[in-house]
Short mmCIF file of C-alpha atoms in Angstrom, two decimals:
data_model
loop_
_atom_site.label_atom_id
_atom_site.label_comp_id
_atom_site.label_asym_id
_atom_site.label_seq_id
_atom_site.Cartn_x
_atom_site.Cartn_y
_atom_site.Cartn_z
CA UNK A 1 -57.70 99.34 -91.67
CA UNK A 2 -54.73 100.93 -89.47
CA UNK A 3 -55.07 100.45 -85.73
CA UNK A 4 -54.47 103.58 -83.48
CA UNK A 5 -51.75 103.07 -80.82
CA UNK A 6 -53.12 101.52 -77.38
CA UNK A 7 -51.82 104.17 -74.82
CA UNK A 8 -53.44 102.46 -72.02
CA UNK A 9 -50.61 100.04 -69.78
CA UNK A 10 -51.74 96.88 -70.78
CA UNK A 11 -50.69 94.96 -67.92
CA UNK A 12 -52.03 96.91 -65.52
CA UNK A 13 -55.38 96.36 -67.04
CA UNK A 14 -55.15 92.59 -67.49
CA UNK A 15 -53.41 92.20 -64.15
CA UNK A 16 -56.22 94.35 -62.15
CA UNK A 17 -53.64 95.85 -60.63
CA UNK A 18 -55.26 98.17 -57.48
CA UNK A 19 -53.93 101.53 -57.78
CA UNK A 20 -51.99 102.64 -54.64
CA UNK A 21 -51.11 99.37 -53.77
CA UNK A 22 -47.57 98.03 -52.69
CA UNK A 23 -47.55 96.05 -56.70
CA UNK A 24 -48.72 99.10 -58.06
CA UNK A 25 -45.75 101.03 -56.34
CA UNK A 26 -43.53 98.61 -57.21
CA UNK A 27 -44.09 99.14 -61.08
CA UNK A 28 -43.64 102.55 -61.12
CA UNK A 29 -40.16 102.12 -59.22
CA UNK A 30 -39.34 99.81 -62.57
CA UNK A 31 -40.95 102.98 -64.77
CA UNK A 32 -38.56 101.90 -67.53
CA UNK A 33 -39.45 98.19 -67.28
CA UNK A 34 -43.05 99.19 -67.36
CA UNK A 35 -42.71 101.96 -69.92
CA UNK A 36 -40.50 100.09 -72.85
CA UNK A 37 -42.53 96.66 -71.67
CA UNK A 38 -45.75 98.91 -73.03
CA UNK A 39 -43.53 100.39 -75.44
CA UNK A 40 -42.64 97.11 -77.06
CA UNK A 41 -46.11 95.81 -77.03
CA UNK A 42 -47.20 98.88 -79.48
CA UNK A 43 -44.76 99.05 -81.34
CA UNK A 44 -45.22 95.10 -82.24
CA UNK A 45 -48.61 95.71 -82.95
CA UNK A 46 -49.02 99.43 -83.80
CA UNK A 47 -50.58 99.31 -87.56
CA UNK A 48 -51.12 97.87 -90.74
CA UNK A 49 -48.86 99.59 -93.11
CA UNK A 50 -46.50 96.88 -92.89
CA UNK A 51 -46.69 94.41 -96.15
CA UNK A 52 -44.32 91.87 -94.81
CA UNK A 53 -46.46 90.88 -91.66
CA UNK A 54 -49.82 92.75 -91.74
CA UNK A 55 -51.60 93.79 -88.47
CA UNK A 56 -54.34 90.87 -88.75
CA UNK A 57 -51.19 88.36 -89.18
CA UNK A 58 -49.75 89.67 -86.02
CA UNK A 59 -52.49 89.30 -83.86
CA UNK A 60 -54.07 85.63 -84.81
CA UNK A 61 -50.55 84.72 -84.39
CA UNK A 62 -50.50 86.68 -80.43
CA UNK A 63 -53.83 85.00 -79.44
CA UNK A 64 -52.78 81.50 -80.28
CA UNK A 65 -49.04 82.37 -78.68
CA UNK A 66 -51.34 83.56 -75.20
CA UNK A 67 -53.53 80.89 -75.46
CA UNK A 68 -50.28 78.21 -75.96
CA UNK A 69 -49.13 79.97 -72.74
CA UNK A 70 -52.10 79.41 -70.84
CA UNK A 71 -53.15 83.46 -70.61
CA UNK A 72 -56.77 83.33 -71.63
CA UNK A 73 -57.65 86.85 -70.94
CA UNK A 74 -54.20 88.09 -73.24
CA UNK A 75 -55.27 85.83 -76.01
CA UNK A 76 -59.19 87.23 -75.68
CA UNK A 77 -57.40 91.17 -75.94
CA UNK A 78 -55.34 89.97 -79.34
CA UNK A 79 -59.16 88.17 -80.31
CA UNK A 80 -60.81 91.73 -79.78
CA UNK A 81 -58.83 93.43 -81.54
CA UNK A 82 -58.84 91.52 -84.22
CA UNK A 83 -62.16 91.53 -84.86
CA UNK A 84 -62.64 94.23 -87.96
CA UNK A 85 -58.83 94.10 -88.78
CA UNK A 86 -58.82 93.82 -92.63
CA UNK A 87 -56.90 90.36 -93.89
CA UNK A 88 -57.29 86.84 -94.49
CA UNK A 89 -53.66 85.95 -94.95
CA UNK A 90 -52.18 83.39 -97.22
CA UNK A 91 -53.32 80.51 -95.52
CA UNK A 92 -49.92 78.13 -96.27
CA UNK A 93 -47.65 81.43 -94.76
CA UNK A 94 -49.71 81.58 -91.71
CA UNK A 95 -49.72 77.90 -91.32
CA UNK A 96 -45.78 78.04 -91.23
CA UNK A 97 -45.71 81.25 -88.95
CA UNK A 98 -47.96 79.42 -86.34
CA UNK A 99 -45.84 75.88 -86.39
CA UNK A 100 -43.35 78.69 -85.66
CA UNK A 101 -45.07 80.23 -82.84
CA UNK A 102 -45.59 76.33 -81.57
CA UNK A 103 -42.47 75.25 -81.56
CA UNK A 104 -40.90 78.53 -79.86
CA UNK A 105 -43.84 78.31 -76.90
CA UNK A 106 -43.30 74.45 -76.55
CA UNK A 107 -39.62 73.37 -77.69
CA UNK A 108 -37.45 76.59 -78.74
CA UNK A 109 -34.58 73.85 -78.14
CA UNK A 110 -35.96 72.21 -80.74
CA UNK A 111 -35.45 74.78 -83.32
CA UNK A 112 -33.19 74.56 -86.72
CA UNK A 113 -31.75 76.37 -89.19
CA UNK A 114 -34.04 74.13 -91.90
CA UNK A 115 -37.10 75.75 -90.03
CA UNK A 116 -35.80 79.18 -90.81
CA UNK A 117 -35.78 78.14 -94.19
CA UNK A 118 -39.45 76.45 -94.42
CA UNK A 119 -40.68 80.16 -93.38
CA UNK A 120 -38.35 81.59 -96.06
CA UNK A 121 -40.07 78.54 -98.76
CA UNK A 122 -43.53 79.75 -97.53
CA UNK A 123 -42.73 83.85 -98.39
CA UNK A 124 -41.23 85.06 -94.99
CA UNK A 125 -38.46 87.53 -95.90
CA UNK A 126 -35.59 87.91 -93.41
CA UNK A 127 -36.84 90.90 -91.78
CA UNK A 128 -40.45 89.42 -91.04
CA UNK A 129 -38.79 85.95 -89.80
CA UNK A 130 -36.83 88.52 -87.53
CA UNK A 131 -40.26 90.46 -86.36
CA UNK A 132 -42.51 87.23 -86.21
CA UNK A 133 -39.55 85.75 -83.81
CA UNK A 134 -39.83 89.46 -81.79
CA UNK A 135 -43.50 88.56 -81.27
CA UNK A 136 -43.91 85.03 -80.66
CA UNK A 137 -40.81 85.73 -78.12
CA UNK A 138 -42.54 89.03 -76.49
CA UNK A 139 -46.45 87.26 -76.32
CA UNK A 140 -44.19 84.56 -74.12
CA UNK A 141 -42.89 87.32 -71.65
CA UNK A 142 -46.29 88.90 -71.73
CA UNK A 143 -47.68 85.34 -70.15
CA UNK A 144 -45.21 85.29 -67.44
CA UNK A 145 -45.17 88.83 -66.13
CA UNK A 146 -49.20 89.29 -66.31
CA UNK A 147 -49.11 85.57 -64.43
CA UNK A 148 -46.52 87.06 -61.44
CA UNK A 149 -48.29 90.56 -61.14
CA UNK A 150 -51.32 88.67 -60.31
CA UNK A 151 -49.95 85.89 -58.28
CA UNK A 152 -48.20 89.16 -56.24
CA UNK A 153 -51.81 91.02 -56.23
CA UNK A 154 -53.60 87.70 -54.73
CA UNK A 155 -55.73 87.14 -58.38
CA UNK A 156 -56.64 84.06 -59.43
CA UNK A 157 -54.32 81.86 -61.85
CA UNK A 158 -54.38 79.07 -64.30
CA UNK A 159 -52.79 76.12 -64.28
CA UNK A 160 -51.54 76.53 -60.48
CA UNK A 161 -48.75 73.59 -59.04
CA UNK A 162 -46.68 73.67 -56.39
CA UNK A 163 -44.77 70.86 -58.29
CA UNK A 164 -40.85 71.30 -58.87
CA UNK A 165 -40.21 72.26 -62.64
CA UNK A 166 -37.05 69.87 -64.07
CA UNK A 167 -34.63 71.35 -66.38
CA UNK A 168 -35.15 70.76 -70.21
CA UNK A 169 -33.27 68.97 -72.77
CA UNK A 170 -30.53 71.00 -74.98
CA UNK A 171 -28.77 70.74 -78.11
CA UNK A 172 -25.69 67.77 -78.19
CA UNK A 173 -25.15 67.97 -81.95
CA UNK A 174 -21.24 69.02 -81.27
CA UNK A 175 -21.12 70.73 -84.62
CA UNK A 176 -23.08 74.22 -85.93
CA UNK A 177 -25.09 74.52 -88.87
CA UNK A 178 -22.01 76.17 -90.19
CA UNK A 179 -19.86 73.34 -88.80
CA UNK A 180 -17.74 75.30 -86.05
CA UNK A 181 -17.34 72.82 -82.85
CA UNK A 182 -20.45 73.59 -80.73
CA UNK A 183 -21.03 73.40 -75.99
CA UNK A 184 -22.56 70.05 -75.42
CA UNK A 185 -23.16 71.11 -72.24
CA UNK A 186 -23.90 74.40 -69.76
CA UNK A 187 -20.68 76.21 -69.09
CA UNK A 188 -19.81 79.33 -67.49
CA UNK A 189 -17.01 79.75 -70.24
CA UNK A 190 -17.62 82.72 -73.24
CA UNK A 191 -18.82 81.18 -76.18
CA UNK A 192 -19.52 82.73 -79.41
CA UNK A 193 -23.24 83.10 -81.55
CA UNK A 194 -24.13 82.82 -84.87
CA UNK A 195 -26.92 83.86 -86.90
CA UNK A 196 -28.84 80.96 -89.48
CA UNK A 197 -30.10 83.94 -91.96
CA UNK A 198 -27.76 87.26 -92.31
CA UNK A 199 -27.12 89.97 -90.06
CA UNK A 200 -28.00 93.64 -91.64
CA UNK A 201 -24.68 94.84 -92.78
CA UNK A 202 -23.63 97.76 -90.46
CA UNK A 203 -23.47 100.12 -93.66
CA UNK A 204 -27.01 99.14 -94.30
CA UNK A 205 -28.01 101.03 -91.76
CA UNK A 206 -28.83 105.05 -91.93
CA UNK A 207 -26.22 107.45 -89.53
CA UNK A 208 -29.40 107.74 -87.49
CA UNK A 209 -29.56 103.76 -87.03
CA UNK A 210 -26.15 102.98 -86.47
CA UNK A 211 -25.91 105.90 -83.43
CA UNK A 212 -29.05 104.12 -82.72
CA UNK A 213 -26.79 100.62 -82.08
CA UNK A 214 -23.85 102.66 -80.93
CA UNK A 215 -25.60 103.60 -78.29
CA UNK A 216 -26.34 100.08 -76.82
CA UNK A 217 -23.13 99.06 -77.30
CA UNK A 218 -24.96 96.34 -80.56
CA UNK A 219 -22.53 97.78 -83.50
CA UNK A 220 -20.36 94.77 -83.60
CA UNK A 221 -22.57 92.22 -82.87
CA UNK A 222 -24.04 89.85 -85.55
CA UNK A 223 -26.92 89.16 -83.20
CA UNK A 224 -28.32 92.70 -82.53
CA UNK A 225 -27.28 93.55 -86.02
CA UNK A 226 -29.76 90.40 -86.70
CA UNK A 227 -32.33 92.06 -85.05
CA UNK A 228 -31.68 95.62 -85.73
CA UNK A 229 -33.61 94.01 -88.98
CA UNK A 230 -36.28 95.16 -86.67
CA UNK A 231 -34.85 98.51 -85.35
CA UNK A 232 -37.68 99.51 -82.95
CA UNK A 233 -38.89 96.58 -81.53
CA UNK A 234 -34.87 96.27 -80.64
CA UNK A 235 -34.39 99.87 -79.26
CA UNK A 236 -37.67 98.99 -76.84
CA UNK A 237 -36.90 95.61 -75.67
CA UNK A 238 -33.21 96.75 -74.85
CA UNK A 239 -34.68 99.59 -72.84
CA UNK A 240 -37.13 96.98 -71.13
CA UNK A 241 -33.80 95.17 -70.66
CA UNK A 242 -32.04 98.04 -69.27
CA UNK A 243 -34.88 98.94 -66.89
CA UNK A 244 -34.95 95.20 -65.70
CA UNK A 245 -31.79 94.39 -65.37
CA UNK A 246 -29.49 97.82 -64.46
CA UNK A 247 -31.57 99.50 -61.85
CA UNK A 248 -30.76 100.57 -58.24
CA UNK A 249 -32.34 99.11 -55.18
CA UNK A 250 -34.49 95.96 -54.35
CA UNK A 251 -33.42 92.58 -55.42
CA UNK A 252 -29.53 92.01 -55.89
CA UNK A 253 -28.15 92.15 -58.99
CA UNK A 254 -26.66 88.95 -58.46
CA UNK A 255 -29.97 87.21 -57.68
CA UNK A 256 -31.85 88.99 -61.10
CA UNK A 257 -28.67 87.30 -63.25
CA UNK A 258 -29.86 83.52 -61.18
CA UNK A 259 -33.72 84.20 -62.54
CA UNK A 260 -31.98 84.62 -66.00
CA UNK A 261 -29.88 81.41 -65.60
CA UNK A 262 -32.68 79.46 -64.02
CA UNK A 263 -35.10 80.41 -67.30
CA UNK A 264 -32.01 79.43 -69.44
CA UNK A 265 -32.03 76.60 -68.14
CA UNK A 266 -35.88 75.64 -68.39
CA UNK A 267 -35.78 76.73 -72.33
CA UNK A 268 -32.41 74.87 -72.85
CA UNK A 269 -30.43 77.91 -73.86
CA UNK A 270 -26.89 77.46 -73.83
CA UNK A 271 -25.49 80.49 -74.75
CA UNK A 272 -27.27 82.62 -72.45
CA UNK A 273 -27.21 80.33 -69.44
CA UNK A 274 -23.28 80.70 -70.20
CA UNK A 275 -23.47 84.67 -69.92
CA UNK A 276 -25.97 85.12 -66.94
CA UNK A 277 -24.71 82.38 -65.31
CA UNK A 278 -20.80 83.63 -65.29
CA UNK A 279 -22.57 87.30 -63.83
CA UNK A 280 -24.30 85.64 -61.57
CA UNK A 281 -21.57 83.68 -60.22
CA UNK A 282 -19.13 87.28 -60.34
CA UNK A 283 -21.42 89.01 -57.87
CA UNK A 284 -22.62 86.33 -55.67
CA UNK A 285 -18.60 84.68 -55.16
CA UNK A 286 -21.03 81.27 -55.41
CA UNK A 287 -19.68 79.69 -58.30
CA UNK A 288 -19.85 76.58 -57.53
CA UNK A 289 -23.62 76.89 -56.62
CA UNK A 290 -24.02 78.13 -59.78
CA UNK A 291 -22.50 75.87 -61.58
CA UNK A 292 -24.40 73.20 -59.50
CA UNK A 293 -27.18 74.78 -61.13
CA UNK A 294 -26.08 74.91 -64.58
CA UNK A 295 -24.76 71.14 -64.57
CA UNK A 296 -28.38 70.19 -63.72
CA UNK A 297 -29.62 67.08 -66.01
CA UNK A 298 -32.69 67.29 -68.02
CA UNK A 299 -35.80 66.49 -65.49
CA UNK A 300 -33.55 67.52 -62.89
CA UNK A 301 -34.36 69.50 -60.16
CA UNK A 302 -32.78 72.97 -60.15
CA UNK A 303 -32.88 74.16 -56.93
CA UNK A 304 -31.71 71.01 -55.07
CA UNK A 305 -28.77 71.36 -52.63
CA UNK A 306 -29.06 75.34 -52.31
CA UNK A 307 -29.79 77.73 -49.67
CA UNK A 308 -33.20 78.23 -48.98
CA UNK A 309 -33.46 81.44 -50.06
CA UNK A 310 -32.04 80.60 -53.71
CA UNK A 311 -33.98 77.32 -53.37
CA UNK A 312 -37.12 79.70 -53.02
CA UNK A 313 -35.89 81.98 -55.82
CA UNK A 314 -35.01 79.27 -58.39
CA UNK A 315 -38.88 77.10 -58.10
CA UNK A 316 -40.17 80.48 -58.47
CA UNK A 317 -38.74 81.39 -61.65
CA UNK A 318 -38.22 77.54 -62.42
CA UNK A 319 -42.22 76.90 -62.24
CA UNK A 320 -42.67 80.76 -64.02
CA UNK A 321 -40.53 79.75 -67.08
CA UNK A 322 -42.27 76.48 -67.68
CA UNK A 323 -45.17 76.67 -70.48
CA UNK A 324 -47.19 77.10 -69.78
CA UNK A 325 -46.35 78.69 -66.57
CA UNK A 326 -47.25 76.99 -63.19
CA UNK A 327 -45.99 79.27 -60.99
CA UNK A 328 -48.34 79.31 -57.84
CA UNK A 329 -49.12 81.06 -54.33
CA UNK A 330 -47.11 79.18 -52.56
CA UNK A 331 -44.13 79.92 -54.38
CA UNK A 332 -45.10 84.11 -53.37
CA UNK A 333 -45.24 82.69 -49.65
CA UNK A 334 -41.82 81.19 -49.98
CA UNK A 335 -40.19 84.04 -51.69
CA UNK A 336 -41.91 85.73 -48.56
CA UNK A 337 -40.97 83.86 -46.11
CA UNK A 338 -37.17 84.40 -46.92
CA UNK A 339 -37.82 88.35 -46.57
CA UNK A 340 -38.05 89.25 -50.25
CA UNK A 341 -40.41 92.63 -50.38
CA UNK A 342 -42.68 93.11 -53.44
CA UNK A 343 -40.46 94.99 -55.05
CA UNK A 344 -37.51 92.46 -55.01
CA UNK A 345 -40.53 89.91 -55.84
CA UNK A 346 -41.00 92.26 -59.02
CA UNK A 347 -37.33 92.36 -60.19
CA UNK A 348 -36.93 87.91 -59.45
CA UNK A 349 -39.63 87.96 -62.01
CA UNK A 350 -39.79 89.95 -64.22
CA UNK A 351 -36.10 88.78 -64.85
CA UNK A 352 -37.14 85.10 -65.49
CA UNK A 353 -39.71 86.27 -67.65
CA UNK A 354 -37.59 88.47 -69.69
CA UNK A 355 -35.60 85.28 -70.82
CA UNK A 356 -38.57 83.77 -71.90
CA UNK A 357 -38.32 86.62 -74.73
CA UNK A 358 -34.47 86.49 -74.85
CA UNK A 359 -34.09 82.55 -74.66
CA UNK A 360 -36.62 82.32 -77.94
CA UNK A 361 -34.50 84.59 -79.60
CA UNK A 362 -31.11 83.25 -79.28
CA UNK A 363 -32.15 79.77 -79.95
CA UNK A 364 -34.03 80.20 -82.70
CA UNK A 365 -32.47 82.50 -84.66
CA UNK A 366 -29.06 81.19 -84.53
CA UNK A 367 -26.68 79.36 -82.30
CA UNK A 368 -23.93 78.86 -80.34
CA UNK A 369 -19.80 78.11 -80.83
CA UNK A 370 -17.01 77.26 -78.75
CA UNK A 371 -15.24 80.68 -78.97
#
């Protein structure tokens, strides 16, 4: 059975977002964001043509990922549409692609090369270990930006605490899968990343693919390359990136590359803590508040000892990075409180929730080096 694309923005639906109002307004200053944020979501799940991960795969998989997260109303949309999707699924590959989807909602820290290779022992080829990453990673952003767009439009949440999320636990090993010397611990140094199953070959890809790369600036690098297994679902999360990230007006640049260190820090990821962290710390001439935050123990609370207006900012994205997410009311009334509008609201989270798709990635597909 092939699926026809869902045209409708998705969020808006499941968020009940009120047309006209300041949230509402705020979106459609983020068009791209919102655009490439629907455009990702169909192109993950746009048909059934594909042999290596089939349509009904892909969704099962989504509902459990939403329901992991705590997003009941996400995981019933994957359940509906499911329903008269053609395909039962080898039950020992789906088995492996949903300890998969687990371990990436719960523990992406926790993640080896060796599990790579069970989904490889149980028939996942390299470019549907790259795809099934794509989703589990994506479902998790889902959770957190349908979870802030309702905290911002006063609709009622799961899971709600006003409780102070403590960093997680990271990799110590001191040696890659590879054996190059690996970080121990967060830095604001460059370090280098690795993939655990090959990188596309650049001349693997057609002249319309590689100006497709070339044009994001991914040609030399082994992790884009990694995912460019995946060309489309690439081109439309950079361009949710883009629109997230590199956009004029409400909240400071410097303050959307804290949301990506604080999430970094929640999902243990060292190498992109390392890269957002450094940015943040560039723009905002606080370095040594950032690294303050970066040298934060496991359990440890991130915001401690910073102004109140970062303090706000980092238990906001702190509590919206955990999983499942707790972020709360309160947490909108303290982001208030220190004058942030809804649009700067917008761009704090949907920054921490875009390295709850990024984080996944990194540490689960490869790893870091010293460089």
């Amino acid at each position: 059975m092939t699926s026809t694309t869902h045209s409708t923005d998705l969020l808006d639906q499941l968020a009940a977002i009120e047309a006209g109002s300041e949230l509402a307004q705020a979106r459609e200053t983020r068009d791209a964001a919102t655009r490439h944020t629907q455009g990702s979501y169909e192109t993950i799940f746009s048909g059934d043509d594909a042999v290596d991960f089939t349509l009904a795969e892909r969704l099962l998989l989504a509902e459990n990922v939403a329901r992991w997260h705590g997003d009941n109303a996400l995981a019933s949309h994957y359940a509906e549409r499911l329903q008269g999707v053609n395909g039962d699924g080898n039950s020992d590959r789906l088995q492996a692609a949903l300890d998969h989807g687990e371990r990436l909602s719960f523990k992406p820290a926790s993640a080896t090369a060796a599990h790579l290779r069970n989904l490889q022992l149980a028939g996942w080829n390299f470019d549907a270990i790259v795809t099934l990453s794509q989703l589990i990673a994506f479902v998790s952003y889902q959770t957190r930006v349908l979870r802030s767009y309702r905290l911002i439009g006063g609709q009622p949440v799961e899971n709600s605490s006003d409780k102070s999320i403590g960093a997680a636990f990271w990799r110590t090993e001191g040696k890659t899968h590879s054996g190059r010397s690996a970080p121990k611990v967060f830095t604001q140094a460059e370090l280098g990343w690795e993939p655990w199953i090959a990188a596309k070959k650049l001349a693997e890809f057609d002249t319309g693919q590689q100006a497709t790369l070339a044009r994001f600036g991914h040609t030399d690098s082994d992790y884009f390359r990694l995912l460019g297994r995946n060309l489309p679902v690439l081109e439309q999360r950079t361009l949710t990136d883009k629109g997230i990230f590199y956009t004029s007006g409400g909240l400071p640049r410097k303050e959307r590359e804290l949301a990506a260190t604080v999430a970094s820090k929640i999902n243990g990821c060292i190498y992109c803590a390392s890269v957002h962290a450094r940015k943040a710390s560039q723009l905002s001439k606080q370095t040594d508040d950032v690294q303050k935050l970066i040298d934060t123990a496991p359990g440890g609370i991130l915001s401690q000892g910073q102004s109140p207006r970062w303090q706000a900012e980092i238990d906001f994205a702190a509590a919206l990075s955990a999983t499942p997410p707790t972020a709360s009311p309160t947490h909108i009334s303290r982001l208030r409180e220190q004058g942030l509008s809804t649009l700067e609201i917008v761009d704090l989270a949907q920054s921490a929730a875009f390295f709850a798709w990024a984080n996944r990635l990194m540490l689960t597909l490869g790893e870091p080096f010293d460089d």
